[in-house]
Coordinates of C-alpha atoms and ligand atoms in Angstrom, one line a residue:
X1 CA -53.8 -178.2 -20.1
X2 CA -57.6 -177.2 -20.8
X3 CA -59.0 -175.0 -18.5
X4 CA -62.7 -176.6 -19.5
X5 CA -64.1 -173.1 -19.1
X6 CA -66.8 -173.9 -21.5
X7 CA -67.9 -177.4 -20.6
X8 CA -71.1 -176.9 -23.1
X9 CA -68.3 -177.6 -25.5
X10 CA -66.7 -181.0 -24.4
X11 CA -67.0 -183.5 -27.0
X12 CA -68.4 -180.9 -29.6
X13 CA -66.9 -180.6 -32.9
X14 CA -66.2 -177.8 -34.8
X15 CA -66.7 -177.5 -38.4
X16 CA -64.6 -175.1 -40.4
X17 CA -66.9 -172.3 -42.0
X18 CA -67.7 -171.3 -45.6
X19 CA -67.3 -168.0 -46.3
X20 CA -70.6 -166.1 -46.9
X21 CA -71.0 -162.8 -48.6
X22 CA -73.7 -161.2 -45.9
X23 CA -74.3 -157.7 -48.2
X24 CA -70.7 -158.1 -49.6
X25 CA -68.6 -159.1 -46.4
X26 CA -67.5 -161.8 -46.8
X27 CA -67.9 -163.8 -43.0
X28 CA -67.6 -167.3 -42.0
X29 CA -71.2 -168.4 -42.7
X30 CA -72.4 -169.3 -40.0
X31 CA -72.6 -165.5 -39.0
X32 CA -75.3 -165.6 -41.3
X33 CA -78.2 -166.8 -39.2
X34 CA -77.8 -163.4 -36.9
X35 CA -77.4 -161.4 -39.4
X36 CA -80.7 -159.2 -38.8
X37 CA -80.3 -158.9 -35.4
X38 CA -76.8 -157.5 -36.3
X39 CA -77.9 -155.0 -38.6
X40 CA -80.7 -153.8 -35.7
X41 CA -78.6 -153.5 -33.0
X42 CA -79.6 -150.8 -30.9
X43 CA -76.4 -149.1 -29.4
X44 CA -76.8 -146.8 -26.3
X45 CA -74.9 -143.5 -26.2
X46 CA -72.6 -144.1 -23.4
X47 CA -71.6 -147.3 -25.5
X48 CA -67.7 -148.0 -26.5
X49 CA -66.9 -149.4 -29.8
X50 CA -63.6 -151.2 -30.4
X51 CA -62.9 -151.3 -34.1
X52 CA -60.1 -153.2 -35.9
X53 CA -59.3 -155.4 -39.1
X54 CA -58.8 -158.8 -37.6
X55 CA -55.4 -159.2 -35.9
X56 CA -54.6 -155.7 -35.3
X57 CA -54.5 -155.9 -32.0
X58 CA -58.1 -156.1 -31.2
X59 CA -58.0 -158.1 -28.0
X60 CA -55.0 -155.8 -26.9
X61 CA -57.6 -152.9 -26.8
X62 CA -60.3 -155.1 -25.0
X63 CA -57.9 -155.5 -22.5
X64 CA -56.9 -152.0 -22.3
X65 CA -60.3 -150.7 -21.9
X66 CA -61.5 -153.0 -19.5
X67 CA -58.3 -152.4 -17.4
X68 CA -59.1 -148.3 -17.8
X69 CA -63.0 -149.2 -16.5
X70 CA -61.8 -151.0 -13.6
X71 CA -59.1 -148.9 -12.5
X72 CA -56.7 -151.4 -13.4
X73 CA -58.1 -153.6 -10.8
X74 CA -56.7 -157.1 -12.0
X75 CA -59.0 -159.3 -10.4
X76 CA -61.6 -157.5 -11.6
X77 CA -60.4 -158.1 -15.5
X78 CA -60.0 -161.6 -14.6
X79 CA -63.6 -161.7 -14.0
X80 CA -64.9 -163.6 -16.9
X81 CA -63.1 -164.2 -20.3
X82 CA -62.6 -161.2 -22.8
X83 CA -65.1 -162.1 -25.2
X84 CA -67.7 -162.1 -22.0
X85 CA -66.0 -158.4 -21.0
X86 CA -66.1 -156.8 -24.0
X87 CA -68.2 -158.9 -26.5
X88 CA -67.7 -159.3 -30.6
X89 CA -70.6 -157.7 -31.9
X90 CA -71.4 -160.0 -35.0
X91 CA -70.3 -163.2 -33.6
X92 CA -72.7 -166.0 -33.9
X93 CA -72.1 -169.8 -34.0
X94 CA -75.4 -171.2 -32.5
X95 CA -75.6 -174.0 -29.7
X96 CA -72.1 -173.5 -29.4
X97 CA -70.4 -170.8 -28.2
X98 CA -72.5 -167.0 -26.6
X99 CA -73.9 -164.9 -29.7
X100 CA -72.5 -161.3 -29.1
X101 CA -75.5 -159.3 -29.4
X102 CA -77.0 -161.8 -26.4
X103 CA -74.4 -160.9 -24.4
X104 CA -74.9 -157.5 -24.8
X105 CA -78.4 -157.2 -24.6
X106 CA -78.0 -158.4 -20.9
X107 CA -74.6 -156.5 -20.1
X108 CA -75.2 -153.3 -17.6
X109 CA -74.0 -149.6 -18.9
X110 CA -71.4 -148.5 -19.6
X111 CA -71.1 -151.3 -22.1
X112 CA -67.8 -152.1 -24.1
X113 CA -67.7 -154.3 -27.6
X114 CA -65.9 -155.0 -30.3
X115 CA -66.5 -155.3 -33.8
X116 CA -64.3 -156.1 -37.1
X117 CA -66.9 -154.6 -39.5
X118 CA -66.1 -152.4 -42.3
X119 CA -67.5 -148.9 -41.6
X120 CA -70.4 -149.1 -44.0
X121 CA -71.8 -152.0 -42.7
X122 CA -71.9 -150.7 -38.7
X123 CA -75.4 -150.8 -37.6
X124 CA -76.8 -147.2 -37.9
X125 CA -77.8 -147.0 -34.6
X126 CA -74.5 -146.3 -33.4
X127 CA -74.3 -143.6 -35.7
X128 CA -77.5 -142.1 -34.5
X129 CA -76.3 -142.3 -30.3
X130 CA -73.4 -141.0 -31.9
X131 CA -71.4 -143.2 -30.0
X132 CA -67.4 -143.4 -29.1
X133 CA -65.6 -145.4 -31.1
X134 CA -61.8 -146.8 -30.9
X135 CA -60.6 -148.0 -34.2
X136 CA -56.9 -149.6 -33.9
X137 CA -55.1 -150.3 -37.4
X138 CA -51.7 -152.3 -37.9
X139 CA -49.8 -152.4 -41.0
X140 CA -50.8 -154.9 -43.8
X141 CA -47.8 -157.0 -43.6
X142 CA -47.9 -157.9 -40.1
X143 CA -51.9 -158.4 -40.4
X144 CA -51.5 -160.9 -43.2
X145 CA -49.3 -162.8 -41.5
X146 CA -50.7 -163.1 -37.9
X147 CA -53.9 -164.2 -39.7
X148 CA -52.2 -166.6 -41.3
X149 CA -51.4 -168.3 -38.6
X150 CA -54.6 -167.5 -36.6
X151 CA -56.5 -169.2 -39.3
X152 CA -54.6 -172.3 -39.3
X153 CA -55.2 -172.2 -35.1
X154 CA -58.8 -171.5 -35.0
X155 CA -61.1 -173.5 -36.4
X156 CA -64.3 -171.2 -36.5
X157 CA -62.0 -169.6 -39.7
X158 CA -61.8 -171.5 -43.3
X159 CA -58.7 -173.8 -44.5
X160 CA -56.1 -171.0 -45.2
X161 CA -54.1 -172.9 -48.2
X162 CA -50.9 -172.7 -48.2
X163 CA -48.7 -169.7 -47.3
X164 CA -48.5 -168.5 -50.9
X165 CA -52.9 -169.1 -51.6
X166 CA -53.6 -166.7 -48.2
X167 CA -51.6 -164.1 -49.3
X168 CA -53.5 -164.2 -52.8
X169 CA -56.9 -164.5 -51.0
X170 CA -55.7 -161.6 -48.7
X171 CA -54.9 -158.9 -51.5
X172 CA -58.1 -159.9 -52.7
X173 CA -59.8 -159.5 -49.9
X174 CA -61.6 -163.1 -50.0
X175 CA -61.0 -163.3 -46.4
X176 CA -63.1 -163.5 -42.9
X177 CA -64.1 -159.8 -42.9
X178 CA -63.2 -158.8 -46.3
X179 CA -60.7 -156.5 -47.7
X180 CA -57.7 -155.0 -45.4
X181 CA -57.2 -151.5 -47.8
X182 CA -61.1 -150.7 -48.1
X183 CA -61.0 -151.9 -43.8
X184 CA -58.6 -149.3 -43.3
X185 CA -59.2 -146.5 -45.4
X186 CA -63.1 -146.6 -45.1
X187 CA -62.3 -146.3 -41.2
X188 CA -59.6 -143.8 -41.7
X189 CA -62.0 -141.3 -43.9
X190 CA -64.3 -141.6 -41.3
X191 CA -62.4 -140.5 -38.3
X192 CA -62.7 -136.8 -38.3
X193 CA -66.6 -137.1 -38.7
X194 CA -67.6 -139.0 -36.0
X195 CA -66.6 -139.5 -32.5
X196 CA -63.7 -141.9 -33.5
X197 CA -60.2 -142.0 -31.8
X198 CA -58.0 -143.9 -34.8
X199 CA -54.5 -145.5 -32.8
X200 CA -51.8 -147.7 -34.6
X201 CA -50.4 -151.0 -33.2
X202 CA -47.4 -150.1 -34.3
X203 CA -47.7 -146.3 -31.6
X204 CA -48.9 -148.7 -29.1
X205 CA -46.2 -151.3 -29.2
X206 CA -43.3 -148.0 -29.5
X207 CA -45.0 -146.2 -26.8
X208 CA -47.7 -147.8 -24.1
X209 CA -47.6 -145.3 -21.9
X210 CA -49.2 -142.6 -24.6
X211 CA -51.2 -144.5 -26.5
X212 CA -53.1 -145.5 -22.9
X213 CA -53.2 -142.1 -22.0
X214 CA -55.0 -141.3 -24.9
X215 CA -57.4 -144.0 -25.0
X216 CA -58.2 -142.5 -20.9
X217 CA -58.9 -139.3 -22.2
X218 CA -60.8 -140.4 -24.6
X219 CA -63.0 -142.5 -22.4
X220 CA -63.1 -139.6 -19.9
X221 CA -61.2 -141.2 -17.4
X222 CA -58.6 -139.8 -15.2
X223 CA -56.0 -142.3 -14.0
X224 CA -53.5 -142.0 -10.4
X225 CA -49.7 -142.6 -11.6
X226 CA -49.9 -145.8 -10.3
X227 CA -52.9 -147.1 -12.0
X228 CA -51.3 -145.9 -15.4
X229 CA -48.4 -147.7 -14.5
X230 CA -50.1 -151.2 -13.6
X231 CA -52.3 -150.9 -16.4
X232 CA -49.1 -150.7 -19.1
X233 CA -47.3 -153.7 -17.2
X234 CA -51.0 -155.9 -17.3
X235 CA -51.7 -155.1 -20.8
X236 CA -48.2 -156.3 -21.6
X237 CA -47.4 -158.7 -24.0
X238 CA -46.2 -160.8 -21.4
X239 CA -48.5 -160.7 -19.5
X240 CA -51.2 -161.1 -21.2
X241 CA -49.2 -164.5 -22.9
X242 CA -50.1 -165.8 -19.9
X243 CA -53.4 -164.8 -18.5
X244 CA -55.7 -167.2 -19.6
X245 CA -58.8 -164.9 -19.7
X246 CA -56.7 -162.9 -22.3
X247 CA -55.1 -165.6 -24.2
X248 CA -58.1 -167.6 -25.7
X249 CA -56.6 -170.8 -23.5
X250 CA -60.7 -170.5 -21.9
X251 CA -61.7 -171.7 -25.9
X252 CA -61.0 -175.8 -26.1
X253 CA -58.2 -177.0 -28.6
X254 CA -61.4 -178.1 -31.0
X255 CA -62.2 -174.5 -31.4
X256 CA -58.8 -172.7 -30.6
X257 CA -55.6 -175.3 -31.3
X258 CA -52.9 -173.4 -30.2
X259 CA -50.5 -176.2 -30.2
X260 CA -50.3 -175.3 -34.1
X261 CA -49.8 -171.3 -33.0
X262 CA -50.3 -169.5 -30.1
X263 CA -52.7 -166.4 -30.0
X264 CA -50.2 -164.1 -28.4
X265 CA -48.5 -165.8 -31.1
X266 CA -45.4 -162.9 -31.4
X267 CA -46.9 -159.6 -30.3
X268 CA -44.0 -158.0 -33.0
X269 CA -43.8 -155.1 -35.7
X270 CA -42.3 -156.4 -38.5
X271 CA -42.6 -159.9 -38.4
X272 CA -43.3 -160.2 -41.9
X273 CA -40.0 -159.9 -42.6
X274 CA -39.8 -163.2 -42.0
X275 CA -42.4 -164.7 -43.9
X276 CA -42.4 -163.1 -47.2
X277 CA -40.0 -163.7 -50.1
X278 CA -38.3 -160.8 -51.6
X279 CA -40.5 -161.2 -54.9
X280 CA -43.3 -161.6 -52.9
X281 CA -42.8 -158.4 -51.3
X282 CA -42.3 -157.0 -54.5
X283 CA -46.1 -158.1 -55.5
X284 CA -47.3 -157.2 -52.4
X285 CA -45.6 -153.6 -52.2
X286 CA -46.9 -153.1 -56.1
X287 CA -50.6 -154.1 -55.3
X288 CA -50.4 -152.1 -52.1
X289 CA -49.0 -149.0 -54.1
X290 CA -52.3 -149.4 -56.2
X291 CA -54.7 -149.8 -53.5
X292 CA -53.6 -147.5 -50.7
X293 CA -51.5 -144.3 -53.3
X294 CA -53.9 -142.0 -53.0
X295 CA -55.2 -142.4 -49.6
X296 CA -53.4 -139.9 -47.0
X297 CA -53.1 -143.6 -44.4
X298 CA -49.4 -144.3 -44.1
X299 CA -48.5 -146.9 -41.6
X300 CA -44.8 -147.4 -40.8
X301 CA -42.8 -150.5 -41.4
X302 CA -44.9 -151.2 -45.0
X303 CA -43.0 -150.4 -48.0
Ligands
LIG401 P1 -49.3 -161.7 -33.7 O1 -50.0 -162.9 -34.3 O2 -48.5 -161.0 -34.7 O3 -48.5 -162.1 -32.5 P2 -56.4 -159.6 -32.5 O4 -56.6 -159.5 -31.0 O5 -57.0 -158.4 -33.2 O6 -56.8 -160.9 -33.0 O7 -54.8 -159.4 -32.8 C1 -53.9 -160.4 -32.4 C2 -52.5 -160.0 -32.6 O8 -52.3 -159.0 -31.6 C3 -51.5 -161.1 -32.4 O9 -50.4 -160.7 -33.2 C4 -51.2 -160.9 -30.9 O10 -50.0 -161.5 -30.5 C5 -51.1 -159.4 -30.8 N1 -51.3 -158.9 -29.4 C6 -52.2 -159.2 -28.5 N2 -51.9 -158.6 -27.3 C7 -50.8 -158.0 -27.5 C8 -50.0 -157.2 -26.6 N3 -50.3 -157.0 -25.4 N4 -48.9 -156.6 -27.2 C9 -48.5 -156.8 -28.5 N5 -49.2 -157.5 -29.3 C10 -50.4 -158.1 -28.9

């Protein structure tokens, strides 16, 4: 059932984007008429970036933080939908859903936000406040293939094609947010000179209980036992399945149809295992080899 969280959207229909190169990202075009204000964002030193490829467990770390803020006070992180908690930077679709850098212009300090932008193109300003930033990376495999389905769910993403066309447009990096390897590697080359705390899916999903800990220290946060405990079980897969301020079920089926695919669709390492052929995974492993070789980012569960 529909929650109607967003009644501004009943009857609206949603067209599926073009991609636009905005300075050689390619984003769903109708990013395009916020570009500036994008670019001019002025960040605040106390700030927290969230920094992923898209479906590397972005939301995962929204959640996380927010639960850390709050002192995994669950109420609290049911306060308003995740995009309204910790807002997505560049996000724009005018007259129809909140533009992100709206929402954070009127969001009190300490604010939290995510972003899925390639290092080079992260407004300088956050840079200059030299602000904190978490950047969370899953393996390539596993990204292609929740995307995959994600586009085929949400509708403010272009057509994917068929199975065997999105992994071509992926390896290419024609996709929402460009290219996976230069996402990854630009953010991993940058870790060690900023303020930058770089985490894996793949640690998080092996080991909560760590990966939590570290994000607390990172924020500066210290946490009772008890707190770190309900934290892990809330940021659960499981739980969040089913927490609709988590889940995307706030979004309408004409923006968000997750009767094709859920968006806690799997919440799995390794998936891709069953998606890809075995010569497929031979193309993929051989254009990966030439792409990611040199660079000292390994993920586990690739090759
Ligand atoms: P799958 O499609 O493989 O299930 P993003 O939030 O960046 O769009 O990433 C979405 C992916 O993260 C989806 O992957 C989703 O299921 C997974 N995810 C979200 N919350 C998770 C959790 N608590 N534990 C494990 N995976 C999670």
């Amino acid at each position: 059932m529909e929650l109607d969280y967003h009644p501004e959207l009943r009857g609206v229909t949603v067209r599926r984007p073009q991609l636009k190169l905005l300075e050689d990202i390619p984003l769903p075009d109708f990013f395009a008429g916020n570009w500036e204000v994008v670019k001019n964002f002025q960040a605040k030193p106390d700030d927290l970036l969230i920094v992923t490829y898209p479906k590397a467990g972005s939301t995962w770390m929204q959640e996380i933080v927010d639960l850390i803020s709050q002192n995994g006070d669950v109420e609290m992180c049911k306060r308003a939908a995740v995009y309204y908690r910790v807002p997505i930077l560049e996000f724009f679709m005018e007259n129809i859903l909140p533009t992100g850098t709206d929402l954070l212009e009127k969001m009190a300090s300490p604010r939290m936000m995510k972003t899925h932008l390639p290092i080079q193109r992260i407004p300088k300003s956050f840079w200059e406040q030299d602000c904190k930033t978490i950047v969370v990376a899953r393996n390539a495999k596993d990204s292609l293939v929740s995307y995959f389905h994600f586009y085929h769910t949400c509708h403010l993403m272009p057509e994917p094609g068929t199975w065997e066309e999105f992994c071509q447009i992926f390896m290419e990096g024609k996709v929402c947010w460009g290219s996976w390897y230069d996402h990854v590697k630009g953010w991993w080359e940058a870790k060690d000179k900023h303020r930058i705390l770089f985490l894996f899916y793949e640690d998080i999903k092996e080991n909560p209980r760590r990966e939590i800990l570290k994000v607390a220290e990172f924020m500066g946060k210290v946490l009772e036992e008890d707190v770190i405990e309900k934290i892990i079980q809330l940021s659960s897969f499981n739980i969040m399945k089913d927490n609709p301020m988590v889940n995307y079920d706030t979004l309408p089926e004409s923006v968000m149809n997750q009767k094709i695919s859920r968006f806690m669709r799997k919440g799995e390492v390794g998936d891709w295992k069953n998606h890809f052929t075995v010569s497929q995974n031979e193309d993929f492993d051989e254009h990966y080899a030439r792409q990611m070789g040199h660079s000292s980012l390994k993920f586990r569960n690739v090759l």
